[in-house]
Tab-separated table of C-alpha atoms in Angstrom:
chain	number	residue	atom	x	y	z
I	28	MET	CA	62.625	127.879	111.442
I	29	ASN	CA	65.465	130.323	112.036
I	30	THR	CA	65.490	132.148	115.361
I	31	ILE	CA	63.901	135.589	115.157
I	32	THR	CA	65.719	138.503	116.741
I	33	ALA	CA	64.419	142.082	116.812
I	34	ALA	CA	66.610	144.604	115.038
I	35	ILE	CA	66.480	148.354	114.615
I	36	THR	CA	66.204	149.003	110.883
I	37	ALA	CA	65.488	152.749	110.704
I	38	VAL	CA	65.865	155.873	112.841
I	39	GLY	CA	64.168	159.277	112.814
I	40	GLY	CA	64.260	162.374	114.984
I	41	TYR	CA	63.009	165.881	115.547
I	42	VAL	CA	63.839	168.812	117.826
I	43	PRO	CA	62.109	172.218	117.877
I	44	ASP	CA	63.837	175.265	116.400
I	45	PHE	CA	63.874	177.460	119.502
I	46	VAL	CA	67.168	177.252	121.402
I	47	LEU	CA	67.178	178.013	125.143
I	48	SER	CA	70.838	178.603	125.925
I	49	ASN	CA	72.529	178.862	129.294
I	50	LYS	CA	73.076	182.542	128.590
I	51	VAL	CA	69.335	183.077	128.248
I	52	LEU	CA	68.690	181.097	131.445
I	53	GLU	CA	71.036	183.473	133.255
I	54	THR	CA	68.415	186.184	132.677
I	55	MET	CA	65.626	184.000	134.051
I	56	VAL	CA	67.011	182.412	137.224
I	57	ASP	CA	69.997	182.802	139.534
I	58	THR	CA	72.500	180.668	137.620
I	59	ASN	CA	75.279	180.987	135.053
I	60	ASP	CA	76.759	179.150	132.106
I	61	GLU	CA	79.847	177.928	133.955
I	62	TRP	CA	77.805	176.500	136.832
I	63	ILE	CA	75.397	174.662	134.530
I	64	THR	CA	78.090	173.345	132.199
I	65	SER	CA	80.410	172.108	134.948
I	66	ARG	CA	77.637	170.252	136.784
I	67	THR	CA	75.572	168.898	133.900
I	68	GLY	CA	77.436	169.255	130.604
I	69	ILE	CA	74.446	171.117	129.130
I	70	LYS	CA	74.936	174.256	127.018
I	71	GLU	CA	71.490	174.580	125.467
I	72	ARG	CA	68.164	172.836	125.053
I	73	ARG	CA	65.352	172.985	122.477
I	74	ILE	CA	61.890	174.244	123.443
I	75	LEU	CA	58.582	173.783	121.611
I	76	LYS	CA	57.183	177.284	121.960
I	77	ASP	CA	53.864	176.731	120.156
I	78	GLU	CA	51.198	176.685	122.843
I	79	ASP	CA	48.818	174.694	120.629
I	80	LYS	CA	51.307	171.863	120.091
I	81	GLY	CA	52.064	169.052	122.518
I	82	THR	CA	54.223	165.948	122.707
I	83	SER	CA	52.224	164.393	119.865
I	84	TYR	CA	53.564	167.028	117.473
I	85	LEU	CA	57.156	166.132	118.319
I	86	ALA	CA	56.384	162.421	117.928
I	87	ILE	CA	54.606	162.901	114.597
I	88	MET	CA	57.538	164.865	113.197
I	89	ALA	CA	60.074	162.220	114.297
I	90	ALA	CA	57.923	159.402	112.914
I	91	LYS	CA	57.450	161.161	109.574
I	92	ASP	CA	61.203	161.699	109.365
I	93	LEU	CA	61.807	157.967	109.854
I	94	LEU	CA	59.141	156.902	107.377
I	95	ALA	CA	60.457	159.266	104.698
I	96	LYS	CA	64.114	158.315	105.153
I	97	ALA	CA	63.392	154.582	105.138
I	98	ASN	CA	60.686	154.807	102.454
I	99	ILE	CA	58.221	152.941	104.699
I	100	ASP	CA	54.492	152.894	103.979
I	101	PRO	CA	52.771	153.736	107.306
I	102	LEU	CA	50.078	151.188	106.450
I	103	GLU	CA	52.711	148.485	107.036
I	104	ILE	CA	53.191	149.437	110.696
I	105	ASP	CA	51.693	146.758	112.975
I	106	LEU	CA	52.188	148.493	116.316
I	107	LEU	CA	53.177	151.939	117.547
I	108	ILE	CA	54.539	152.258	121.082
I	109	MET	CA	54.662	155.787	122.446
I	110	ALA	CA	57.259	156.212	125.195
I	111	THR	CA	56.550	159.464	127.022
I	112	ALA	CA	56.281	161.075	130.435
I	113	THR	CA	54.339	164.055	129.055
I	114	PRO	CA	51.310	162.749	127.135
I	115	ASP	CA	49.091	165.317	125.467
I	116	MET	CA	46.414	164.653	128.093
I	117	PRO	CA	45.873	162.245	131.013
I	118	VAL	CA	43.163	160.292	129.182
I	119	ALA	CA	43.158	159.542	125.437
I	120	SER	CA	46.410	157.863	124.459
I	121	THR	CA	48.914	160.099	122.707
I	122	GLY	CA	50.277	157.129	120.774
I	123	VAL	CA	46.864	156.325	119.314
I	124	TYR	CA	46.553	159.883	118.008
I	125	VAL	CA	50.095	159.829	116.611
I	126	ALA	CA	49.446	156.565	114.753
I	127	THR	CA	46.349	158.006	113.100
I	128	GLU	CA	48.064	161.275	112.192
I	129	ILE	CA	50.969	159.537	110.431
I	130	GLY	CA	48.628	157.206	108.547
I	131	ALA	CA	49.457	154.049	110.500
I	132	ILE	CA	45.787	153.105	110.593
I	133	ASN	CA	46.451	149.362	110.586
I	134	ALA	CA	48.499	149.597	113.778
I	135	PHE	CA	47.358	149.309	117.354
I	136	SER	CA	49.042	151.693	119.752
I	137	TYR	CA	49.503	152.646	123.373
I	138	ASP	CA	51.593	154.819	125.681
I	139	LEU	CA	54.406	153.540	127.904
I	140	GLN	CA	55.554	155.601	130.895
I	141	ALA	CA	58.666	154.833	132.922
I	142	ALA	CA	60.071	158.374	133.206
I	143	CYS	CA	63.551	158.620	131.667
I	144	SER	CA	63.690	154.845	131.174
I	145	SER	CA	60.560	154.849	129.010
I	146	PHE	CA	62.378	154.338	125.722
I	147	LEU	CA	64.665	151.661	127.166
I	148	TYR	CA	61.650	149.731	128.463
I	149	GLY	CA	59.981	150.355	125.102
I	150	MET	CA	62.890	148.698	123.313
I	151	SER	CA	62.338	145.556	125.372
I	152	THR	CA	58.603	145.647	124.676
I	153	ALA	CA	58.968	146.258	120.953
I	154	ALA	CA	61.530	143.471	120.653
I	155	ALA	CA	59.250	141.015	122.431
I	156	TYR	CA	56.431	141.696	119.971
I	157	ILE	CA	58.787	141.100	117.041
I	158	GLN	CA	60.288	137.943	118.563
I	159	SER	CA	56.793	136.547	119.084
I	160	GLY	CA	56.539	136.232	115.323
I	161	ARG	CA	53.144	137.929	115.232
I	162	TYR	CA	54.327	141.379	114.157
I	163	LYS	CA	56.755	142.518	111.478
I	164	LYS	CA	57.063	146.263	111.960
I	165	VAL	CA	56.936	147.948	115.373
I	166	LEU	CA	57.470	151.702	115.528
I	167	LEU	CA	58.843	152.877	118.878
I	168	ILE	CA	58.771	156.624	119.524
I	169	GLY	CA	60.295	158.435	122.481
I	170	ALA	CA	59.001	161.994	122.837
I	171	ASP	CA	58.599	164.554	125.587
I	172	LYS	CA	57.634	168.197	125.840
I	173	MET	CA	59.380	168.674	129.167
I	174	SER	CA	58.923	172.442	128.994
I	175	SER	CA	55.232	171.800	129.718
I	176	ILE	CA	56.021	170.501	133.228
I	177	VAL	CA	59.061	172.609	134.134
I	178	ASP	CA	58.945	175.585	136.496
I	179	TYR	CA	61.246	178.167	134.945
I	180	THR	CA	61.787	179.829	138.310
I	181	ASP	CA	63.225	176.591	139.753
I	182	ARG	CA	66.898	176.516	138.815
I	183	SER	CA	67.299	172.921	140.007
I	184	THR	CA	65.099	171.636	137.171
I	185	CYS	CA	64.783	174.300	134.460
I	186	ILE	CA	68.477	174.030	133.548
I	187	ILE	CA	68.176	170.305	132.842
I	188	PHE	CA	65.247	169.572	130.585
I	189	GLY	CA	64.446	170.139	126.918
I	190	ASP	CA	61.920	169.043	124.283
I	191	GLY	CA	62.441	166.535	121.487
I	192	ALA	CA	61.514	163.221	119.894
I	193	GLY	CA	63.189	160.218	118.327
I	194	ALA	CA	61.835	157.107	116.644
I	195	VAL	CA	63.139	153.668	115.683
I	196	LEU	CA	61.646	150.849	113.646
I	197	PHE	CA	62.029	147.272	114.903
I	198	GLU	CA	61.812	144.422	112.393
I	199	PRO	CA	62.602	140.686	112.423
I	200	ASN	CA	66.210	139.673	111.812
I	201	TYR	CA	67.502	136.189	110.986
I	202	GLU	CA	71.247	136.929	111.159
I	203	GLY	CA	71.456	137.111	114.934
I	204	LEU	CA	71.542	140.921	114.930
I	205	GLY	CA	69.381	143.227	117.029
I	206	LEU	CA	68.525	142.995	120.720
I	207	GLN	CA	70.699	140.386	122.449
I	208	ASP	CA	70.080	140.847	126.166
I	209	GLU	CA	68.510	143.193	128.678
I	210	TYR	CA	68.714	143.973	132.374
I	211	LEU	CA	65.767	146.104	133.500
I	212	ARG	CA	64.933	147.077	137.065
I	213	SER	CA	62.727	149.365	139.167
I	214	ASP	CA	62.383	150.373	142.802
I	215	GLY	CA	59.490	152.350	144.299
I	216	VAL	CA	61.813	153.888	146.891
I	217	GLY	CA	62.319	156.653	144.341
I	218	ARG	CA	58.701	157.749	144.257
I	219	ASP	CA	59.241	160.838	146.418
I	220	PHE	CA	62.535	162.015	144.949
I	221	LEU	CA	61.475	162.835	141.382
I	222	LYS	CA	57.818	163.508	140.685
I	223	ILE	CA	54.942	165.803	139.806
I	224	PRO	CA	53.037	165.965	143.108
I	225	ALA	CA	49.542	166.794	141.858
I	226	GLY	CA	47.248	166.099	138.943
I	227	GLY	CA	46.879	162.359	139.438
I	228	SER	CA	44.329	160.265	141.309
I	229	LEU	CA	46.199	160.621	144.601
I	230	VAL	CA	46.154	164.425	144.565
I	231	PRO	CA	43.596	165.577	141.972
I	232	THR	CA	43.794	169.020	140.436
I	233	THR	CA	42.265	171.779	142.548
I	234	PHE	CA	42.542	175.538	142.683
I	235	GLU	CA	44.976	175.114	145.570
I	236	THR	CA	47.270	172.655	143.751
I	237	VAL	CA	47.529	175.035	140.828
I	238	LYS	CA	48.094	178.041	143.094
I	239	ASP	CA	50.783	176.140	144.993
I	240	ASN	CA	52.555	175.189	141.736
I	241	ARG	CA	52.281	171.440	142.352
I	242	HIS	CA	51.872	170.452	138.703
I	243	ASN	CA	55.505	170.880	137.701
I	244	ILE	CA	58.346	168.421	138.113
I	245	ILE	CA	60.371	168.522	141.323
I	246	GLN	CA	63.381	166.507	142.319
I	247	ASP	CA	65.816	165.906	145.122
I	248	GLY	CA	68.846	166.340	142.897
I	249	LYS	CA	71.493	164.869	145.186
I	250	THR	CA	69.513	161.713	145.914
I	251	VAL	CA	68.554	161.151	142.281
I	252	PHE	CA	72.161	161.704	141.192
I	253	LYS	CA	73.449	159.175	143.732
I	254	TYR	CA	71.004	156.470	142.660
I	255	ALA	CA	71.515	157.212	138.954
I	256	VAL	CA	75.302	157.001	139.086
I	257	THR	CA	75.237	153.710	140.955
I	258	ASN	CA	72.436	151.954	139.092
I	259	MET	CA	73.274	152.979	135.526
I	260	ALA	CA	76.870	151.931	136.041
I	261	ASP	CA	75.907	148.674	137.779
I	262	ALA	CA	73.445	147.705	135.043
I	263	SER	CA	75.922	148.414	132.261
I	264	GLU	CA	78.693	146.475	133.967
I	265	LEU	CA	76.362	143.541	134.616
I	266	ILE	CA	75.215	143.308	130.986
I	267	LEU	CA	78.867	143.103	129.904
I	268	LYS	CA	79.749	140.377	132.399
I	269	ARG	CA	76.625	138.348	131.669
I	270	ASN	CA	77.474	138.272	127.961
I	271	ASN	CA	81.231	137.800	128.401
I	272	LEU	CA	81.942	141.154	126.783
I	273	THR	CA	85.032	143.236	127.457
I	274	ASN	CA	85.448	146.946	126.874
I	275	ASP	CA	87.179	146.089	123.588
I	276	ASP	CA	84.043	144.260	122.398
I	277	VAL	CA	81.859	147.344	122.881
I	278	ASP	CA	81.739	149.675	119.904
I	279	TRP	CA	79.402	152.297	121.362
I	280	LEU	CA	77.741	153.313	124.612
I	281	VAL	CA	74.370	155.026	124.104
I	282	PRO	CA	73.531	156.433	127.553
I	283	HIS	CA	70.563	158.417	128.780
I	284	GLN	CA	71.473	162.106	128.547
I	285	ALA	CA	70.623	163.400	132.012
I	286	ASN	CA	73.971	164.555	133.317
I	287	LYS	CA	77.481	164.288	131.866
I	288	ARG	CA	78.890	163.217	135.213
I	289	ILE	CA	76.487	160.250	135.329
I	290	ILE	CA	77.490	159.286	131.779
I	291	ASP	CA	81.183	159.599	132.651
I	292	ALA	CA	80.743	157.375	135.707
I	293	THR	CA	78.987	154.709	133.629
I	294	ALA	CA	81.691	154.793	130.955
I	295	SER	CA	84.394	154.617	133.628
I	296	ARG	CA	82.833	151.522	135.201
I	297	MET	CA	82.803	149.902	131.744
I	298	ASN	CA	86.404	151.041	131.178
I	299	LEU	CA	85.411	152.633	127.869
I	300	GLU	CA	87.478	155.213	126.052
I	301	ASP	CA	85.789	158.569	125.450
I	302	SER	CA	85.522	158.023	121.691
I	303	LYS	CA	83.052	155.178	122.259
I	304	VAL	CA	80.719	157.233	124.466
I	305	LEU	CA	78.038	159.052	122.485
I	306	MET	CA	76.729	162.322	123.889
I	307	ASN	CA	74.551	165.164	122.626
I	308	ILE	CA	73.515	166.462	126.053
I	309	GLU	CA	75.329	169.730	125.326
I	310	LYS	CA	72.815	170.525	122.545
I	311	TYR	CA	69.540	169.152	123.908
I	312	GLY	CA	69.732	168.701	127.674
I	313	ASN	CA	67.582	165.915	129.097
I	314	THR	CA	64.703	165.187	126.718
I	315	THR	CA	63.586	162.265	128.942
I	316	SER	CA	62.032	159.582	126.693
I	317	ALA	CA	63.726	161.070	123.620
I	318	THR	CA	67.364	160.964	124.729
I	319	LEU	CA	68.291	157.461	123.526
I	320	PRO	CA	66.681	157.685	120.071
I	321	LEU	CA	68.053	161.198	119.544
I	322	VAL	CA	71.560	159.854	120.176
I	323	LEU	CA	70.910	157.196	117.531
I	324	TYR	CA	69.540	159.893	115.225
I	325	ASP	CA	72.551	162.182	115.636
I	326	PHE	CA	75.203	159.461	115.347
I	327	GLU	CA	73.523	156.997	112.946
I	328	SER	CA	76.237	157.508	110.315
I	329	LEU	CA	78.874	156.092	112.709
I	330	PHE	CA	77.170	152.728	113.170
I	331	LYS	CA	78.231	149.734	111.116
I	332	LYS	CA	76.416	146.448	110.666
I	333	GLY	CA	77.370	144.128	113.516
I	334	ASP	CA	78.466	146.891	115.917
I	335	THR	CA	77.958	146.129	119.596
I	336	ILE	CA	75.963	148.879	121.294
I	337	ILE	CA	75.169	149.142	125.000
I	338	PHE	CA	72.178	151.268	126.017
I	339	ALA	CA	71.761	152.502	129.595
I	340	ALA	CA	69.165	154.673	131.305
I	341	PHE	CA	67.908	155.778	134.699
I	342	GLY	CA	64.586	157.443	135.460
I	343	GLY	CA	62.250	158.586	138.196
I	344	GLY	CA	60.325	156.036	140.157
I	345	PHE	CA	63.067	154.692	140.188
I	346	THR	CA	63.485	152.864	136.874
I	347	TRP	CA	66.733	151.809	135.204
I	348	GLY	CA	68.524	149.231	133.129
I	349	SER	CA	70.791	148.342	130.242
I	350	ILE	CA	70.307	146.708	126.839
I	351	TYR	CA	72.854	144.956	124.615
I	352	LEU	CA	72.097	145.298	120.916
I	353	LYS	CA	73.910	144.447	117.688
I	354	TRP	CA	73.397	147.038	114.950
I	355	ALA	CA	71.750	145.654	111.836
I	356	TYR	CA	72.624	147.974	108.928
I	357	ASP	CA	75.044	150.398	107.367
I	358	LYS	CA	73.560	153.808	106.660
I	359	LYS	CA	73.201	154.415	102.917
């Protein structure tokens, strides 16, 4: 039997219509366009304004986009993995609801949470299911409604995050394409530097936690930046060395879109020219679990069968890593 590898065979995406620009943020908090752009590379972000819609809506839209483009019957989906840090609710899996809503009623589903590394970890998980030989079609969705956990009076966080969703389909490949190697890591030292303090089992919701605004995301920006720069760059460099790849062998870097300076540092460590580094952070900001698939969605037309792509991400917790993947198709 030929060796099974897990390849991405289709991509979908969705972002809300409402654009929150730096100019608008200037009217909300003490900041300005030049300050935000120079420190993050972000010009605008998309916000899901509908109060009756959650992360599931974003995920459903991205999944439907993929299914329509690839002409996939949702009944063929074996598994749906929902990578998200902002599930619709603490109990009742968002992924299960999404699977039902898109008609993937033959699939089992669950949520995967590793902050901004959720989709990267999801790629590893989806690939393992495919390589097991038991499953033929695994739909991996990365989606987050970050506006639901952002305090728009906190300029250290509200300038960064946006809402969006992306989806990819993993299928078996017998040509040696798809996921080749991974280096995934985590370290609980990061627990206090990027978190939502209340609402979990450690600090349940009370009148006081709501009054004290402890249900929105907070971060120690300098510490997170330091760890992110070091670990994303280290992981990407290691995956190259371990697979005897040079910068010339790499066709594209698909990095987590948290901060342009972090992306630049990672690319510099890999000695990659700017044209190989894919970024859409200017348009969307940090959409957390959705950043990697949205990059694939925006730049899908550039990828050629056999291209070498390096993925890299860093998230709260801390979580981080890098994946080496060979692209499996030319866009029609």
